[in-house]
Tab-separated table of C-alpha atoms in Angstrom:
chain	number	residue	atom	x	y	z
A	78	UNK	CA	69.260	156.007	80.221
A	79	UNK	CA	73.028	157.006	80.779
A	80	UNK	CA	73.089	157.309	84.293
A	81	UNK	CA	70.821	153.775	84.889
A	82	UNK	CA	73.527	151.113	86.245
A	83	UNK	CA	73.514	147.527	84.399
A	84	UNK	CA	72.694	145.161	87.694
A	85	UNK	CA	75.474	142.826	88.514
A	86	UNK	CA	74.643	139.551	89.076
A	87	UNK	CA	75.231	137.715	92.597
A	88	UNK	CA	78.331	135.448	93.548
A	89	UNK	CA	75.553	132.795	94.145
A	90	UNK	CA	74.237	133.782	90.417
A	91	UNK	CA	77.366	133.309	88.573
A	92	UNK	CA	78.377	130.363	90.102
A	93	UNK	CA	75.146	128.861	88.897
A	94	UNK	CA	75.554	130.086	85.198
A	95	UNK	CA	79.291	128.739	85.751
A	96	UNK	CA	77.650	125.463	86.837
A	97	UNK	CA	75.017	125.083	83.596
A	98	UNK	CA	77.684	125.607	81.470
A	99	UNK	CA	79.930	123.221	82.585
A	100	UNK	CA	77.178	120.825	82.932
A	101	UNK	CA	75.997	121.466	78.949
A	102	UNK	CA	79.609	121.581	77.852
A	103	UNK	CA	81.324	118.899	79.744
A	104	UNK	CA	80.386	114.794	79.516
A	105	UNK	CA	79.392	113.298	82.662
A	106	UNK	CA	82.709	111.141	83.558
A	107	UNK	CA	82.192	107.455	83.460
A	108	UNK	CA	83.013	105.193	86.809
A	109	UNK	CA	86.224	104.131	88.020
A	110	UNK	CA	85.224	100.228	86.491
A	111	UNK	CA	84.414	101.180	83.352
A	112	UNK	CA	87.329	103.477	82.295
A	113	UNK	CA	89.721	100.846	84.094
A	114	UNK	CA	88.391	98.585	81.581
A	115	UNK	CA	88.942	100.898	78.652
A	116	UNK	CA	92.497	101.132	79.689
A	117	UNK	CA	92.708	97.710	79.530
A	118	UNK	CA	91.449	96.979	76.208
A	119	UNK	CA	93.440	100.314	74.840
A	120	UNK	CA	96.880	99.375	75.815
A	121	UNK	CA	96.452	95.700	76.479
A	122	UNK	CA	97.946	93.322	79.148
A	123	UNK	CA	101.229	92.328	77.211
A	124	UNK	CA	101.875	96.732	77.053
A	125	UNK	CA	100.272	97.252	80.647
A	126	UNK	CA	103.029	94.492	82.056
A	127	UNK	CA	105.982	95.613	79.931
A	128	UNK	CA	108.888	94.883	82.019
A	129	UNK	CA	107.742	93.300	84.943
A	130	UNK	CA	108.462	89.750	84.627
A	131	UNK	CA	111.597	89.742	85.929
A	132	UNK	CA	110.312	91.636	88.697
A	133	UNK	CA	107.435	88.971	89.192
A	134	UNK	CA	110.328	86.284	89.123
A	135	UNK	CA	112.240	88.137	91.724
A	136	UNK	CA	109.487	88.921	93.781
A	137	UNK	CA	108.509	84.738	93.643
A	138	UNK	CA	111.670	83.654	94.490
A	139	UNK	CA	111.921	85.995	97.370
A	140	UNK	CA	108.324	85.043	98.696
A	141	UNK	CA	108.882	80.950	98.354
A	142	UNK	CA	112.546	81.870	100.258
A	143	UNK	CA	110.277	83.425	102.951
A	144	UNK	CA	108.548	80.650	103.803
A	145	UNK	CA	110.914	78.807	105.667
A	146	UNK	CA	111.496	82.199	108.275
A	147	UNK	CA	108.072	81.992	108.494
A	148	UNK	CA	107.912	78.757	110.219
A	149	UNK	CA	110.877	79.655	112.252
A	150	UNK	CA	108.789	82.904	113.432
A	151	UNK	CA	105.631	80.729	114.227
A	152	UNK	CA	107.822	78.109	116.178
A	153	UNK	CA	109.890	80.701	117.968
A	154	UNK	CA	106.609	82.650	119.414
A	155	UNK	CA	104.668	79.509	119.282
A	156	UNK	CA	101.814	81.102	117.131
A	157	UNK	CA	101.310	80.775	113.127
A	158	UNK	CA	99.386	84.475	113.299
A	159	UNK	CA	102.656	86.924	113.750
A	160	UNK	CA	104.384	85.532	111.171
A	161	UNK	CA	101.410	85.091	108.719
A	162	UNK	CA	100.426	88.946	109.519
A	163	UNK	CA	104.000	90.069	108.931
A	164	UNK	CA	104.788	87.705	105.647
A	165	UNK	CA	101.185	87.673	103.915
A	166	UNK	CA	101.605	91.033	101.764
A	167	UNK	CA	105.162	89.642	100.900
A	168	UNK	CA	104.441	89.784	97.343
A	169	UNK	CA	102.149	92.362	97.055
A	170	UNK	CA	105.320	94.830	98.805
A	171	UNK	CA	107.956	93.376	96.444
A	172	UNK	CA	106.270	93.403	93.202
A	173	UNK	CA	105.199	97.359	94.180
A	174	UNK	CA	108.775	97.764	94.747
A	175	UNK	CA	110.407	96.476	92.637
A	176	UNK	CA	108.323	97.700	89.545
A	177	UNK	CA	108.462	100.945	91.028
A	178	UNK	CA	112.524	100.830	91.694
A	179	UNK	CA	112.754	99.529	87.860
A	180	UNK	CA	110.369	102.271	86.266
A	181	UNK	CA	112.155	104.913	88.369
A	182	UNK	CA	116.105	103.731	86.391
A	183	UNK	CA	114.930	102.859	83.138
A	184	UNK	CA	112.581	105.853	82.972
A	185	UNK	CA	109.258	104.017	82.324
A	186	UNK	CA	107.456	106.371	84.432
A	187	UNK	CA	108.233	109.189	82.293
A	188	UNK	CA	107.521	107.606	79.206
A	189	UNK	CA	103.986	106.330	80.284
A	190	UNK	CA	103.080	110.276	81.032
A	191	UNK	CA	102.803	110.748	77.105
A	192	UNK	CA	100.405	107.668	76.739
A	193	UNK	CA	97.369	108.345	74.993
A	194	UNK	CA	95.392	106.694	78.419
A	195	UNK	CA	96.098	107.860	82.025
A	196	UNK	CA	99.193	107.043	83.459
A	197	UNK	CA	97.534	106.625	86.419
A	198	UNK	CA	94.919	104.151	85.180
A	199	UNK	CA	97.660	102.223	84.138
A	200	UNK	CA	99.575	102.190	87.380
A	201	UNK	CA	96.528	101.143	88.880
A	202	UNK	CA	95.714	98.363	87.103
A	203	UNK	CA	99.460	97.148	87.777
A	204	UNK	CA	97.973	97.395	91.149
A	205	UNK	CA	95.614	94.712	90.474
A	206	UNK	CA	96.992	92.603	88.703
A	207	UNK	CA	99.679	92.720	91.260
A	208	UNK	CA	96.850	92.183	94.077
A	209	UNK	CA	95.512	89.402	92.367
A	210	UNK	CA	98.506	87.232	91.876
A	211	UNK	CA	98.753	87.809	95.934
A	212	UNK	CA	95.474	86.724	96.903
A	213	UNK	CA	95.982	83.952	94.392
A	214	UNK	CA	99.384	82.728	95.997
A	215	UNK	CA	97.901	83.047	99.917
A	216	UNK	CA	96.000	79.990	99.130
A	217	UNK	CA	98.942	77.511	98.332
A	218	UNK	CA	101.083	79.445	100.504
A	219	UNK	CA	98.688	78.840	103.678
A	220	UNK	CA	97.882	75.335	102.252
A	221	UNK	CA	101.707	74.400	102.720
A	222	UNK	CA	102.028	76.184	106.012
A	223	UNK	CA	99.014	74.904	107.190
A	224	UNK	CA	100.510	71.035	106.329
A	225	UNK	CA	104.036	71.844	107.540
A	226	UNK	CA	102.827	73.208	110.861
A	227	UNK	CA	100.798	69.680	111.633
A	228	UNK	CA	97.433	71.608	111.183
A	229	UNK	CA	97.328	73.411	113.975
A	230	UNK	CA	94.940	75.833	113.427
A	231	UNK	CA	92.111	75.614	110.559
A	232	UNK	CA	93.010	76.340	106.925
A	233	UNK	CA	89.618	79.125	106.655
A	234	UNK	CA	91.877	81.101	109.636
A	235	UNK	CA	95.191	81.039	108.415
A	236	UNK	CA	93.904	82.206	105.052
A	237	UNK	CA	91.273	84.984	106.723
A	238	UNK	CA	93.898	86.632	108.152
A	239	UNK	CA	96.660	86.168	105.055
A	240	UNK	CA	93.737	87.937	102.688
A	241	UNK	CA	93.018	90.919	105.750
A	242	UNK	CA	96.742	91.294	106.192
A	243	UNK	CA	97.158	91.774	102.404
A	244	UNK	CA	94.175	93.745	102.090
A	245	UNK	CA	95.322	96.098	104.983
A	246	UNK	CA	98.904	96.027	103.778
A	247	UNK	CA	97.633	97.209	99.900
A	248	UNK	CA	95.143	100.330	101.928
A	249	UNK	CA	98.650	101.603	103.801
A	250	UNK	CA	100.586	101.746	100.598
A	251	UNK	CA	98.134	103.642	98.757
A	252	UNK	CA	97.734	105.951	101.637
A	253	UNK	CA	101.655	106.539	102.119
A	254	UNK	CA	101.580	107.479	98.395
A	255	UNK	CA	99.200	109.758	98.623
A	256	UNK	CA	100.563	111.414	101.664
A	257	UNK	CA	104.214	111.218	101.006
A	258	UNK	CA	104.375	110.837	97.276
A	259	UNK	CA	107.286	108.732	95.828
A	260	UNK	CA	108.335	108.041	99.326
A	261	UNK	CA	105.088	106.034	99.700
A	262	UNK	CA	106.782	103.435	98.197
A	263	UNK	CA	109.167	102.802	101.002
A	264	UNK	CA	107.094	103.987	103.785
A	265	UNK	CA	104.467	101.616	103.377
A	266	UNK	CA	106.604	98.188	103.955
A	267	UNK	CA	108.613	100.018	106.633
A	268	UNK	CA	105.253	100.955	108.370
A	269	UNK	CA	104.201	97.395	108.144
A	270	UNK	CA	107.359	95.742	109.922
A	271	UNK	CA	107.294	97.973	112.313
A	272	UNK	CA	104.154	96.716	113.249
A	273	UNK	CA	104.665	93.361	112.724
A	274	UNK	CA	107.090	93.481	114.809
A	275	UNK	CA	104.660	94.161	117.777
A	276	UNK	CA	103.072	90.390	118.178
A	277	UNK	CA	107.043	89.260	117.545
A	278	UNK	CA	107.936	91.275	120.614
A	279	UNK	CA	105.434	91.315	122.484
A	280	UNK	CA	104.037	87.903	123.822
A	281	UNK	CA	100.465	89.149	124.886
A	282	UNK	CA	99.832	90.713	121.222
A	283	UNK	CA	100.682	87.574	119.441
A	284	UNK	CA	98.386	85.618	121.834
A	285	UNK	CA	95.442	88.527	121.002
A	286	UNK	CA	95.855	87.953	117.583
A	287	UNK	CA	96.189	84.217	117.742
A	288	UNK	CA	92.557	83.922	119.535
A	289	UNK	CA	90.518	86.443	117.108
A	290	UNK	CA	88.180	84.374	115.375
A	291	UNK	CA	87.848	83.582	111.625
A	292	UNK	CA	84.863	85.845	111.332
A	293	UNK	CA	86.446	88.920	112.533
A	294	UNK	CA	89.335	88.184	110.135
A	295	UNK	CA	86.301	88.109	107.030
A	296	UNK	CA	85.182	91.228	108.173
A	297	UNK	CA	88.741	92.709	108.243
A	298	UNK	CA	89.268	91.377	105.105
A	299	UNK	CA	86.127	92.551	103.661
A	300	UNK	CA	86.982	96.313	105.354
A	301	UNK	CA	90.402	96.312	103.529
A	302	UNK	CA	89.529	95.201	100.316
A	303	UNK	CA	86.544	97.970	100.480
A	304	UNK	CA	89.384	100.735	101.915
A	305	UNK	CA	91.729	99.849	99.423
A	306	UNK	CA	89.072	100.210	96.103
A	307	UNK	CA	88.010	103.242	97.169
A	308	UNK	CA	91.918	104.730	98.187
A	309	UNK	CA	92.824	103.010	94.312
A	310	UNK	CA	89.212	105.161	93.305
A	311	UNK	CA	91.454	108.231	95.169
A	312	UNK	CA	94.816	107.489	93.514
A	313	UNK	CA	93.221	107.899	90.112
A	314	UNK	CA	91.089	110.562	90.475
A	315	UNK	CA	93.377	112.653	92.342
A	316	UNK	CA	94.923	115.930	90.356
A	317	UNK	CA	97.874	115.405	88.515
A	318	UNK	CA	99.685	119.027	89.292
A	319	UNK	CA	100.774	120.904	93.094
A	320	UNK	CA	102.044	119.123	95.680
A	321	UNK	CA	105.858	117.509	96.265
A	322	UNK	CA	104.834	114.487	94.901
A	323	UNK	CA	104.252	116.350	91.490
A	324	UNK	CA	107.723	118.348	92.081
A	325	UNK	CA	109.360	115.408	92.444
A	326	UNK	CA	108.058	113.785	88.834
């Protein structure tokens, strides 16, 4: 009996006790949807938008101020698509900015982190409530620019391309943030006039972009919106600790 060895199990073994435990012990986690809307109704939309009006003021006033170098863009290159590509996500940039820029002095940020809920969820759903005041805006906005501009090209294109730009522009920033961190935040917009600068340069883009149809613009659209739910999906499920992102908070 002494000298009879107790059998080990296998690495493959243990990792499957390892896995009924966990499985036994630990509650499925619910979608993305469903604890989004828990958030919600926990901390509530007046407490999830704390100190962002003036932000959303700012951000309006610098949008409608926009509008008029966004006529002089399309009537300098001849074309309403460079300047709607560059200008669409306006908002979008400038509300993520700002809030971000405001949370970062008054030391919101910090203060959210000892929240009952996920800091994260909340951050995110500042992300869609910012998104949806943009998409919300692009149709007036396109509606004026579309009457100023003596209807040149049909109001279901200008607005295609507004909504894929924006959609596009939203996918970047969540993707600089979770590549650079805090310095997301700046890299994003930078990233994005830097390429809108390519049709404003360059004569042959803007004419490319001018003659892709309203479909194609859908389908962008539809790509970016998909892209950006599942890099938001990302963004919250991502681990909170490692990286310089998490040195930097």
């Amino acid at each position: 009996m002494g000298s009879q060895k107790i059998p080990m199990p296998t690495e493959a073994e243990k990792q499957q006790a390892i896995a009924r435990i966990l499985d036994v012990s630990l509650p499925p986690r619910p979608n993305l949807g469903r604890e989004l809307l828990e958030t919600l109704r926990a901390v509530g939309a007046p407490v999830l938008f704390f100190g962002t009006w003036d932000c959303l003021a700012l951000s309006l006033l610098i949008w409608a101020l926009c509008l008029l170098p966004a006529l002089v863009v399309a009537g300098s290159t001849g074309s309403l698509a460079p300047a709607l590509f560059l200008f669409s996500p306006l908002l979008y940039a400038a509300l993520s900015l700002l809030t971000a820029w405001k949370d970062l002095q008054t030391g919101l940020w910090e203060w959210t982190w000892t929240f009952r809920v996920s800091a994260r969820m909340v951050a995110a759903l500042r992300m869609l409530g910012f998104g949806g005041v943009s998409v919300l805006l692009c149709v007036p906005a396109n509606w004026a620019l579309w009457l100023l501009t003596g209807q040149e090209r049909s109001f279901g294109w200008m607005l295609a391309l507004s909504l894929a730009s924006l959609f596009l522009y939203g996918t970047l920033s969540l993707l600089c943030q979770r590549l650079w961190g805090p310095a997301g935040w700046v890299a994003a917009p930078v990233c994005w006039v830097l390429l809108g600068l390519i049709p404003l340069i360059w004569p042959r883009a803007a004419e490319w972009l001018t003659a892709v149809p309203t479909v194609v613009f859908c389908l962008l659209a539809a790509a970016g919106i998909t892209m950006y739910l599942l890099e938001l999906r990302r963004f919250c499920r991502r681990p909170m600790e490692g990286g310089v992102s998490y040195a930097l908070r």
